[in-house]
CSV table of C-alpha atoms and ligand atoms in Angstrom, one decimal:
chain,number,residue,atom,x,y,z
D,1,MET,CA,53.9,99.2,97.4
D,2,ARG,CA,55.8,99.6,94.1
D,3,ILE,CA,59.3,98.5,93.3
D,4,THR,CA,61.3,100.0,90.4
D,5,SER,CA,64.4,98.1,89.6
D,6,ALA,CA,66.5,97.0,86.7
D,7,LEU,CA,66.7,93.5,88.1
D,8,VAL,CA,64.3,92.8,90.9
D,9,ASP,CA,65.6,90.4,93.4
D,10,PRO,CA,62.3,88.7,94.5
D,11,ALA,CA,63.8,88.4,98.0
D,12,LEU,CA,63.5,92.2,98.3
D,13,LEU,CA,59.7,91.7,98.4
D,14,GLU,CA,60.0,89.8,101.6
D,15,LEU,CA,61.3,92.8,103.5
D,16,PRO,CA,58.9,94.6,105.9
D,17,TRP,CA,58.2,97.6,103.7
D,18,PRO,CA,55.1,98.7,105.6
D,19,THR,CA,57.3,99.4,108.6
D,20,PRO,CA,59.5,102.6,108.9
D,21,LEU,CA,63.2,101.6,108.5
D,22,GLU,CA,63.8,102.9,112.0
D,23,ASP,CA,61.6,100.2,113.4
D,24,TRP,CA,62.8,97.2,111.3
D,25,PRO,CA,63.2,94.1,113.3
D,26,ALA,CA,66.8,93.1,114.0
D,27,ASP,CA,66.4,89.7,112.2
D,28,HIS,CA,66.6,91.4,108.8
D,29,LEU,CA,69.5,93.7,109.7
D,30,VAL,CA,73.3,93.4,109.5
D,31,ALA,CA,75.4,95.5,111.8
D,32,LEU,CA,77.8,97.5,109.7
D,33,PRO,CA,79.6,100.7,110.4
D,34,GLN,CA,78.1,103.7,108.5
D,35,GLY,CA,78.9,107.3,107.9
D,36,ILE,CA,77.0,110.2,109.4
D,37,SER,CA,73.8,110.8,107.5
D,38,ARG,CA,70.5,112.7,107.8
D,39,HIS,CA,68.4,109.9,106.5
D,40,VAL,CA,67.9,106.5,108.1
D,41,VAL,CA,70.1,103.9,106.5
D,42,ARG,CA,69.8,100.2,107.2
D,43,PHE,CA,71.8,97.3,106.0
D,44,VAL,CA,70.0,94.0,105.2
D,45,ARG,CA,71.2,90.7,104.0
D,46,LEU,CA,69.2,88.7,101.5
D,47,ASP,CA,70.6,85.4,100.1
D,48,GLY,CA,74.1,86.3,100.9
D,49,THR,CA,74.0,89.8,99.3
D,50,VAL,CA,74.0,92.8,101.6
D,51,TYR,CA,72.0,95.9,100.6
D,52,ALA,CA,71.8,99.4,102.0
D,53,ALA,CA,68.3,100.8,102.3
D,54,LYS,CA,67.9,104.6,102.7
D,55,GLU,CA,64.6,106.2,103.5
D,56,THR,CA,64.3,109.5,101.6
D,57,ARG,CA,61.8,111.7,99.8
D,58,GLU,CA,60.3,110.5,96.5
D,59,ARG,CA,61.9,113.1,94.1
D,60,ILE,CA,65.3,112.6,95.8
D,61,ALA,CA,65.1,108.8,95.6
D,62,GLU,CA,64.3,108.8,91.9
D,63,ARG,CA,67.0,111.4,91.1
D,64,GLU,CA,69.6,109.5,93.1
D,65,TYR,CA,68.6,106.2,91.6
D,66,ASP,CA,68.9,107.6,88.0
D,67,LEU,CA,72.2,109.3,88.7
D,68,LEU,CA,73.7,106.2,90.3
D,69,ARG,CA,72.6,104.1,87.3
D,70,ALA,CA,74.1,106.6,84.9
D,71,LEU,CA,77.4,106.6,86.9
D,72,GLU,CA,77.4,102.9,86.7
D,73,ARG,CA,77.0,102.9,82.9
D,74,LEU,CA,80.0,105.3,82.8
D,75,GLY,CA,82.0,103.0,84.9
D,76,ALA,CA,82.4,105.5,87.7
D,77,PRO,CA,83.4,104.4,91.2
D,78,ALA,CA,80.1,104.6,93.0
D,79,VAL,CA,77.7,102.4,94.9
D,80,GLU,CA,75.3,100.5,92.7
D,81,ALA,CA,71.6,101.4,92.7
D,82,VAL,CA,69.3,98.4,93.0
D,83,ALA,CA,65.8,99.6,93.4
D,84,ILE,CA,63.4,102.2,94.6
D,85,VAL,CA,60.5,101.1,96.8
D,86,ALA,CA,57.7,103.6,96.8
D,87,ASP,CA,54.0,103.9,97.7
D,88,ARG,CA,54.7,102.3,101.1
D,89,VAL,CA,51.7,102.3,103.4
D,90,ALA,CA,51.9,101.4,107.0
D,91,ALA,CA,49.3,99.2,108.8
D,92,ASP,CA,47.6,102.3,110.2
D,93,GLY,CA,47.2,103.8,106.7
D,94,GLU,CA,50.0,106.3,107.1
D,95,HIS,CA,52.1,106.9,103.9
D,96,LEU,CA,55.8,106.2,104.3
D,97,GLU,CA,58.7,107.7,102.4
D,98,PRO,CA,60.3,105.7,99.6
D,99,VAL,CA,63.4,103.7,100.1
D,100,LEU,CA,66.5,103.7,97.8
D,101,VAL,CA,68.2,100.4,97.8
D,102,THR,CA,71.8,100.1,96.8
D,103,ARG,CA,74.2,97.2,96.9
D,104,HIS,CA,76.5,97.3,99.9
D,105,LEU,CA,80.0,97.9,98.8
D,106,GLN,CA,81.9,94.9,100.1
D,107,PHE,CA,85.1,95.4,102.1
D,108,SER,CA,84.4,99.1,102.2
D,109,LEU,CA,85.1,101.4,105.2
D,110,PRO,CA,83.4,104.6,106.0
D,111,TYR,CA,86.0,107.2,107.0
D,112,ARG,CA,84.9,106.9,110.6
D,113,ALA,CA,86.1,103.3,110.6
D,114,VAL,CA,89.3,104.2,108.9
D,115,PHE,CA,89.8,106.8,111.6
D,116,SER,CA,88.9,104.4,114.4
D,117,HIS,CA,92.3,105.2,115.7
D,118,THR,CA,94.6,108.1,115.0
D,119,LEU,CA,96.1,107.7,111.5
D,120,ARG,CA,99.7,108.2,110.7
D,121,PRO,CA,100.1,111.2,108.5
D,122,GLU,CA,101.2,109.0,105.7
D,123,THR,CA,98.0,107.0,105.8
D,124,MET,CA,96.1,110.2,105.9
D,125,ASN,CA,97.8,111.3,102.7
D,126,ARG,CA,96.8,108.2,100.9
D,127,LEU,CA,93.2,108.8,102.0
D,128,LEU,CA,93.3,112.3,100.7
D,129,ASP,CA,94.9,111.1,97.4
D,130,ALA,CA,92.0,108.6,97.0
D,131,LEU,CA,89.4,111.3,97.6
D,132,ALA,CA,91.1,113.8,95.2
D,133,ALA,CA,91.4,111.1,92.5
D,134,LEU,CA,87.7,110.2,93.0
D,135,LEU,CA,86.7,113.8,92.4
D,136,VAL,CA,88.9,114.1,89.4
D,137,ARG,CA,87.4,110.9,87.9
D,138,LEU,CA,83.9,112.1,88.5
D,139,HIS,CA,84.7,115.5,86.9
D,140,LEU,CA,86.3,113.9,83.9
D,141,LEU,CA,82.9,112.2,83.3
D,142,GLY,CA,81.0,115.5,83.6
D,143,PHE,CA,79.6,114.7,87.1
D,144,PHE,CA,79.1,117.6,89.5
D,145,TRP,CA,78.9,116.1,93.0
D,146,GLY,CA,77.6,119.0,94.9
D,147,ASP,CA,78.4,117.4,98.3
D,148,CYS,CA,81.8,115.8,98.2
D,149,SER,CA,82.8,115.0,101.7
D,150,LEU,CA,84.5,112.2,103.7
D,151,SER,CA,81.1,110.9,104.9
D,152,ASN,CA,79.8,110.7,101.4
D,153,THR,CA,82.7,108.6,100.4
D,154,LEU,CA,83.6,104.9,101.0
D,155,PHE,CA,87.1,103.6,101.1
D,156,ARG,CA,88.5,100.2,100.1
D,157,ARG,CA,92.0,99.0,100.6
D,158,ASP,CA,94.1,99.0,97.5
D,159,ALA,CA,97.6,97.5,97.8
D,160,GLY,CA,98.8,100.0,100.4
D,161,ALA,CA,96.7,102.8,99.1
D,162,PHE,CA,92.9,103.4,99.2
D,163,ALA,CA,90.3,103.5,96.4
D,164,ALA,CA,87.5,105.9,97.0
D,165,TYR,CA,83.8,105.4,96.0
D,166,LEU,CA,80.9,107.8,95.9
D,167,VAL,CA,78.1,106.8,98.2
D,168,ASP,CA,75.8,109.8,98.1
D,169,ALA,CA,74.7,111.2,94.8
D,170,GLU,CA,71.7,113.1,96.0
D,171,THR,CA,73.0,116.5,95.1
D,172,GLY,CA,74.8,115.5,91.9
D,173,ALA,CA,74.1,116.4,88.3
D,174,LEU,CA,75.5,114.9,85.1
D,175,HIS,CA,76.6,117.2,82.3
D,176,LEU,CA,78.3,116.7,79.0
D,177,ARG,CA,81.3,118.3,80.4
D,178,LEU,CA,82.0,120.6,83.4
D,179,SER,CA,83.1,124.2,83.0
D,180,ASN,CA,86.1,125.4,85.1
D,181,GLY,CA,83.5,127.3,87.2
D,182,GLN,CA,81.6,124.2,88.0
D,183,ARG,CA,84.7,122.3,89.0
D,184,ASP,CA,85.8,125.2,91.2
D,185,GLU,CA,82.4,125.3,92.9
D,186,ASP,CA,82.5,121.6,93.5
D,187,LEU,CA,86.0,121.9,94.9
D,188,GLU,CA,84.9,124.7,97.3
D,189,ILE,CA,82.1,122.5,98.6
D,190,ALA,CA,84.5,119.7,99.1
D,191,ARG,CA,87.0,122.0,100.9
D,192,THR,CA,84.3,123.3,103.3
D,193,ASN,CA,82.9,119.8,104.1
D,194,ILE,CA,86.3,118.2,104.6
D,195,PHE,CA,87.4,121.1,106.9
D,196,GLY,CA,84.3,120.6,109.0
D,197,GLU,CA,84.8,116.9,109.2
D,198,SER,CA,88.5,117.3,110.1
D,199,LEU,CA,87.5,119.6,112.9
D,200,ASP,CA,85.1,116.9,114.2
D,201,LEU,CA,87.9,114.3,114.0
D,202,GLN,CA,90.2,116.7,115.8
D,203,ALA,CA,87.7,117.3,118.6
D,204,ALA,CA,87.3,113.5,118.9
D,205,GLY,CA,91.1,113.2,119.3
D,206,LEU,CA,91.4,111.2,116.1
D,207,LEU,CA,93.5,113.6,114.1
D,208,HIS,CA,97.3,113.1,114.4
D,209,GLU,CA,98.7,116.1,116.3
D,210,ALA,CA,100.9,117.0,113.3
D,211,ILE,CA,97.8,117.4,111.1
D,212,ASP,CA,95.9,120.7,111.0
D,213,PRO,CA,92.2,120.5,109.8
D,214,GLU,CA,92.7,123.5,107.5
D,215,GLN,CA,95.7,121.8,105.9
D,216,VAL,CA,93.7,118.6,105.3
D,217,SER,CA,91.0,120.3,103.3
D,218,ASP,CA,93.6,122.5,101.4
D,219,GLU,CA,95.6,119.4,100.7
D,220,VAL,CA,92.6,117.6,99.0
D,221,VAL,CA,92.2,120.6,96.7
D,222,ARG,CA,95.9,120.8,96.0
D,223,ARG,CA,96.1,117.1,95.1
D,224,TYR,CA,93.0,117.4,92.9
D,225,GLU,CA,94.6,120.4,91.0
D,226,THR,CA,97.9,118.6,90.5
D,227,LEU,CA,96.2,115.5,89.1
D,228,TRP,CA,93.8,117.4,87.0
D,229,HIS,CA,96.6,119.4,85.5
D,230,GLU,CA,98.7,116.3,84.8
D,231,LEU,CA,95.7,114.7,83.0
D,232,THR,CA,94.5,117.6,81.0
D,233,HIS,CA,97.2,120.2,80.4
D,234,GLU,CA,98.1,121.2,76.9
D,235,GLU,CA,101.8,120.5,76.1
D,236,LYS,CA,103.9,122.4,73.7
D,237,VAL,CA,106.4,120.3,71.9
D,238,GLU,CA,109.1,121.5,69.5
D,239,LYS,CA,110.1,118.4,67.8
D,240,ASP,CA,109.8,114.6,68.1
D,241,THR,CA,106.0,115.0,68.4
D,242,ARG,CA,105.4,111.4,68.1
D,243,ARG,CA,107.8,110.4,70.8
D,244,ASN,CA,106.6,113.1,73.1
D,245,MET,CA,103.0,112.1,72.6
D,246,GLU,CA,103.8,108.4,73.3
D,247,ARG,CA,105.7,109.4,76.4
D,248,ARG,CA,102.7,111.4,77.7
D,249,ILE,CA,100.3,108.6,77.0
D,250,ARG,CA,102.5,106.1,78.7
D,251,ARG,CA,102.8,108.3,81.7
D,252,LEU,CA,99.1,108.6,82.0
D,253,ASN,CA,98.6,104.9,81.5
D,254,GLU,CA,101.1,104.3,84.3
D,255,MET,CA,99.1,106.6,86.5
D,256,GLY,CA,96.1,104.3,85.7
D,257,PHE,CA,94.3,106.5,83.1
D,258,ASP,CA,93.3,105.6,79.6
D,259,VAL,CA,93.6,108.1,76.7
D,260,GLU,CA,90.9,108.0,74.0
D,261,GLU,CA,92.3,110.5,71.6
D,262,VAL,CA,94.9,113.2,71.4
D,263,SER,CA,94.2,116.6,69.8
D,264,MET,CA,97.0,118.4,68.1
D,265,SER,CA,97.1,122.0,67.0
D,266,VAL,CA,99.8,124.1,65.4
D,267,VAL,CA,100.1,127.6,66.8
D,268,ASP,CA,103.0,129.8,65.6
D,269,SER,CA,104.7,126.8,64.2
D,270,GLN,CA,104.6,125.2,67.6
D,271,ILE,CA,102.8,121.9,68.1
D,272,HIS,CA,100.3,121.7,71.0
D,273,ILE,CA,99.1,118.4,72.2
D,274,ARG,CA,96.3,117.6,74.6
D,275,PRO,CA,95.2,114.1,75.4
D,276,LYS,CA,91.6,113.3,76.1
D,277,VAL,CA,91.7,111.1,79.2
D,278,VAL,CA,88.7,108.9,79.3
D,279,ASP,CA,88.9,107.1,82.6
D,280,ALA,CA,91.0,105.6,85.3
D,281,GLY,CA,91.2,101.8,85.6
D,282,HIS,CA,93.8,101.1,83.0
D,283,HIS,CA,95.4,98.3,84.9
D,284,THR,CA,92.0,97.1,86.3
D,285,ARG,CA,90.7,96.7,82.8
D,286,ARG,CA,93.8,94.9,81.5
D,287,LEU,CA,93.8,92.4,84.4
D,288,LEU,CA,90.0,91.8,84.0
D,289,ARG,CA,90.5,91.2,80.2
D,290,LEU,CA,93.4,88.8,80.8
D,291,THR,CA,92.3,86.9,83.9
D,292,GLY,CA,88.7,87.7,84.7
D,293,LEU,CA,89.9,89.0,88.1
D,294,ASP,CA,88.3,92.2,89.3
D,295,ALA,CA,90.7,94.3,91.4
D,296,GLU,CA,91.3,97.8,92.4
D,297,GLU,CA,93.8,99.8,90.3
D,298,ASN,CA,96.9,99.4,92.5
D,299,GLN,CA,96.2,95.8,93.2
D,300,ALA,CA,95.8,95.2,89.5
D,301,ARG,CA,99.1,96.9,88.8
D,302,ARG,CA,100.9,94.6,91.3
D,303,LEU,CA,99.1,91.5,90.0
D,304,LEU,CA,100.0,92.4,86.4
D,305,ASN,CA,103.7,92.8,87.4
D,306,ASP,CA,103.6,89.4,88.9
D,307,LEU,CA,101.9,88.0,85.8
D,308,ASP,CA,104.4,89.7,83.5
D,309,ALA,CA,107.3,88.3,85.5
D,310,TYR,CA,105.8,84.9,85.4
D,311,ARG,CA,105.4,85.1,81.6
D,312,ALA,CA,109.0,86.2,81.2
D,313,GLU,CA,110.2,83.4,83.4
D,314,SER,CA,108.1,80.7,81.8
D,315,ASP,CA,109.0,81.9,78.3
D,316,LEU,CA,105.4,82.0,77.1
D,317,ALA,CA,105.0,84.2,74.2
D,318,ASP,CA,101.2,84.3,74.2
D,319,GLU,CA,99.9,86.8,76.7
D,320,SER,CA,96.5,85.2,77.3
D,321,GLN,CA,97.9,81.7,77.6
D,322,ALA,CA,100.4,83.0,80.1
D,323,ALA,CA,97.6,84.7,82.0
D,324,HIS,CA,95.5,81.6,82.2
D,325,ARG,CA,98.5,79.5,83.5
D,326,TRP,CA,99.4,82.2,86.0
D,327,LEU,CA,95.8,82.3,87.3
D,328,THR,CA,95.4,78.6,87.7
D,329,GLU,CA,99.0,77.7,88.8
D,330,VAL,CA,99.9,80.7,90.9
D,331,PHE,CA,97.1,83.0,91.9
D,332,GLU,CA,94.3,80.4,92.7
D,333,PRO,CA,96.5,78.0,94.6
D,334,VAL,CA,97.7,80.8,96.8
D,335,VAL,CA,94.1,81.9,97.6
D,336,ARG,CA,93.1,78.3,98.2
D,337,ALA,CA,95.9,77.9,100.6
D,338,VAL,CA,94.1,80.2,103.0
D,339,PRO,CA,92.1,78.2,105.5
D,340,GLY,CA,88.4,79.0,105.7
D,341,PRO,CA,88.4,81.0,109.0
D,342,LEU,CA,91.1,83.3,107.7
D,343,ARG,CA,89.4,83.9,104.3
D,344,ARG,CA,87.3,86.8,105.6
D,345,LYS,CA,90.3,88.8,106.6
D,346,LEU,CA,91.2,90.2,103.2
D,347,GLU,CA,89.7,89.9,99.7
D,348,PRO,CA,91.7,87.7,97.3
D,349,PRO,CA,93.5,90.3,95.2
D,350,GLU,CA,94.6,92.2,98.4
D,351,LEU,CA,95.7,89.0,100.0
D,352,PHE,CA,97.8,88.1,97.0
D,353,VAL,CA,99.4,91.5,96.8
D,354,GLN,CA,100.3,91.4,100.5
D,355,ILE,CA,101.8,87.9,100.1
D,356,ILE,CA,104.0,89.1,97.2
D,357,GLU,CA,105.1,92.0,99.5
D,358,HIS,CA,105.8,89.6,102.3
D,359,ARG,CA,107.9,87.4,100.0
D,360,PHE,CA,109.9,90.4,99.0
D,361,HIS,CA,110.7,91.3,102.6
D,362,LEU,CA,111.5,87.8,103.6
D,363,SER,CA,113.8,87.5,100.6
D,364,GLU,CA,115.5,90.7,101.4
D,365,LYS,CA,116.2,89.5,104.9
D,366,ALA,CA,117.4,86.1,103.8
D,367,GLY,CA,119.5,87.6,101.1
D,368,ARG,CA,118.0,85.2,98.5
D,369,ASP,CA,114.5,84.5,97.1
D,370,VAL,CA,112.6,82.4,99.6
D,371,GLY,CA,110.1,81.2,97.1
D,372,LEU,CA,106.3,81.6,96.9
D,373,ALA,CA,105.2,78.5,99.0
D,374,PRO,CA,107.3,79.3,102.1
D,375,ALA,CA,106.2,83.0,101.8
D,376,VAL,CA,102.5,81.9,101.8
D,377,GLN,CA,103.0,79.7,104.9
D,378,SER,CA,104.9,82.4,106.7
D,379,PHE,CA,102.3,85.0,105.8
D,380,LEU,CA,99.4,82.8,107.0
D,381,ASN,CA,101.1,81.7,110.3
D,382,ASP,CA,102.9,84.9,111.3
D,383,VAL,CA,100.9,87.7,109.8
D,384,LEU,CA,97.3,86.9,108.8
D,385,VAL,CA,96.3,85.2,112.0
D,386,HIS,CA,97.1,88.3,114.0
D,387,ARG,CA,95.1,90.6,111.7
D,388,PRO,CA,91.7,91.8,112.7
D,389,ASP,CA,89.0,90.1,110.7
D,390,GLU,CA,88.1,92.8,108.2
D,391,GLN,CA,84.8,91.4,107.2
D,392,ALA,CA,83.8,90.8,110.8
D,393,ILE,CA,84.8,94.4,111.6
D,394,LEU,CA,82.5,95.3,108.8
D,395,GLY,CA,79.8,93.3,110.5
D,396,TYR,CA,79.7,90.0,108.6
D,397,ASP,CA,80.0,87.8,111.6
D,398,ALA,CA,81.1,84.2,111.1
D,399,ASP,CA,77.9,82.9,112.6
D,400,ASP,CA,75.5,85.2,110.7
D,401,ASP,CA,75.2,87.5,113.7
D,402,ASP,CA,72.6,90.1,112.8
D,403,SER,CA,71.9,91.7,116.1
D,404,GLU,CA,72.0,95.4,115.3
D,405,GLU,CA,74.2,96.7,118.1
D,406,THR,CA,77.3,94.5,117.8
D,407,VAL,CA,79.3,97.1,115.9
D,408,SER,CA,79.1,100.7,116.8
D,409,PRO,CA,79.3,103.2,113.9
D,410,GLU,CA,82.5,104.5,115.3
D,411,LEU,CA,83.9,101.0,115.7
A,1,ATP,N1,75.7,100.9,99.3
A,1,ATP,C1,76.3,101.3,100.4
A,1,ATP,N2,77.4,100.5,100.8
A,1,ATP,C2,78.0,100.8,102.0
A,1,ATP,N3,77.7,101.8,102.8
A,1,ATP,C3,76.6,102.5,102.5
A,1,ATP,C4,75.9,102.3,101.3
A,1,ATP,N4,74.8,103.2,101.2
A,1,ATP,C5,74.9,104.0,102.3
A,1,ATP,N5,76.0,103.6,103.1
A,1,ATP,C6,76.4,104.1,104.4
A,1,ATP,O1,75.3,105.0,104.9
A,1,ATP,C7,75.8,106.3,105.1
A,1,ATP,C8,74.7,107.3,104.7
A,1,ATP,O2,74.4,107.2,103.3
A,1,ATP,P1,74.1,108.6,102.5
A,1,ATP,O3,75.2,109.5,102.6
A,1,ATP,O4,73.6,108.2,101.2
A,1,ATP,O5,72.9,109.2,103.4
A,1,ATP,P2,72.3,110.7,103.5
A,1,ATP,O6,71.3,110.7,104.6
A,1,ATP,O7,71.8,111.0,102.1
A,1,ATP,O8,73.5,111.5,103.8
A,1,ATP,P3,73.6,113.2,103.9
A,1,ATP,O9,73.3,113.5,105.3
A,1,ATP,O10,75.0,113.4,103.4
A,1,ATP,O11,72.5,113.7,102.9
A,1,ATP,C9,77.1,106.4,104.2
A,1,ATP,O12,78.0,107.3,104.7
A,1,ATP,C10,77.6,105.0,104.2
A,1,ATP,O13,78.4,104.8,105.4
A,2,MG,MG1,75.5,111.5,102.9
């Protein structure tokens, strides 16, 4: 047996590698919902970290491992590759296929779990937005996916929206940049896959009656095109170049994208400007820099709004000082106010965002600001207790339940 890994967790060595994944004993496994896949995928927990193990052919495992590592270096939203375990030999001398180990994406939902009941069309739209944005981000980085689909994507909640992550990079390829032809090809693959998956959902009665499968797949493509255009189109400006340029950059930042450089050219005495968008995560990066909190883009936007309001109210000129005070005097006490058993329901940034939202609604109803502390209490007592336990839904049972069948893939 041979393990290739950037950072081998010695606990990985304890797993029963000479046994085919299909026959792994339940005591190593964690029951988590998973998407539809050709390969056998198993989830295991070692020292509190959950990993996904996928049995696949040698070439494919290596390729996917390298691609996922490259995507990680580029900051792309994808699952993290941890190791390849190759040269597995069973007790009877039979050679077993290598295993690709990735870190399980916490709080993530495969689309089957998101669709465990019929979604309102509005929720569906947010899901499609997240998927389109993921494909745009990957294309901006020069990544051709080759198999974009709902089941090759994982979704995390993000302040009322979703953030999408790539989970299956097997068919991908990284280029310096993608041609329009390559992007179109990738989009067509996505369209076909998503159409098929929507038909399946419809057959299972999980698609809202107002939603047509063909419309779903066309909609992803349309959303992709709109976003791509917004991010990359060349703008003709007559005058006020500087202001126009600033406005465009600000709009892109607002949408969560960072601009690295702007190219300008003069054609027939008209100025053309085109920004080079580097990546999404504008607010995520600012929040991380200021507070060390790692949140999704929309969560980060909301948290930063709260932080900025706090800074204005407390008259603190220094941004990092204000951020530190906000973190220790506002954010952390709110998170700590959640009693242990309720902690697994939502991850801290999402919890905080929902509390801000709750405070807003309570205040609207009362016709005055109800204040943070009463809003927290009301959220815990009236809202959070009634919520399904998101981590338990995802299989992390309170009492370390690891029997394999407790959660069905369809939930
Ligand atoms: N790191 C991870 N975190 C969370 N879930 C994961 C992870 N890795 C795999 N999964 C789950 O396992 C499923 C199958 O993984 P994957 O798509 O890589 O397998 P596959 O057999 O290569 O799929 P395909 O049939 O598309 O080739 C995913 O849909 C996802 O639900
Ligand atoms: Mg797959």
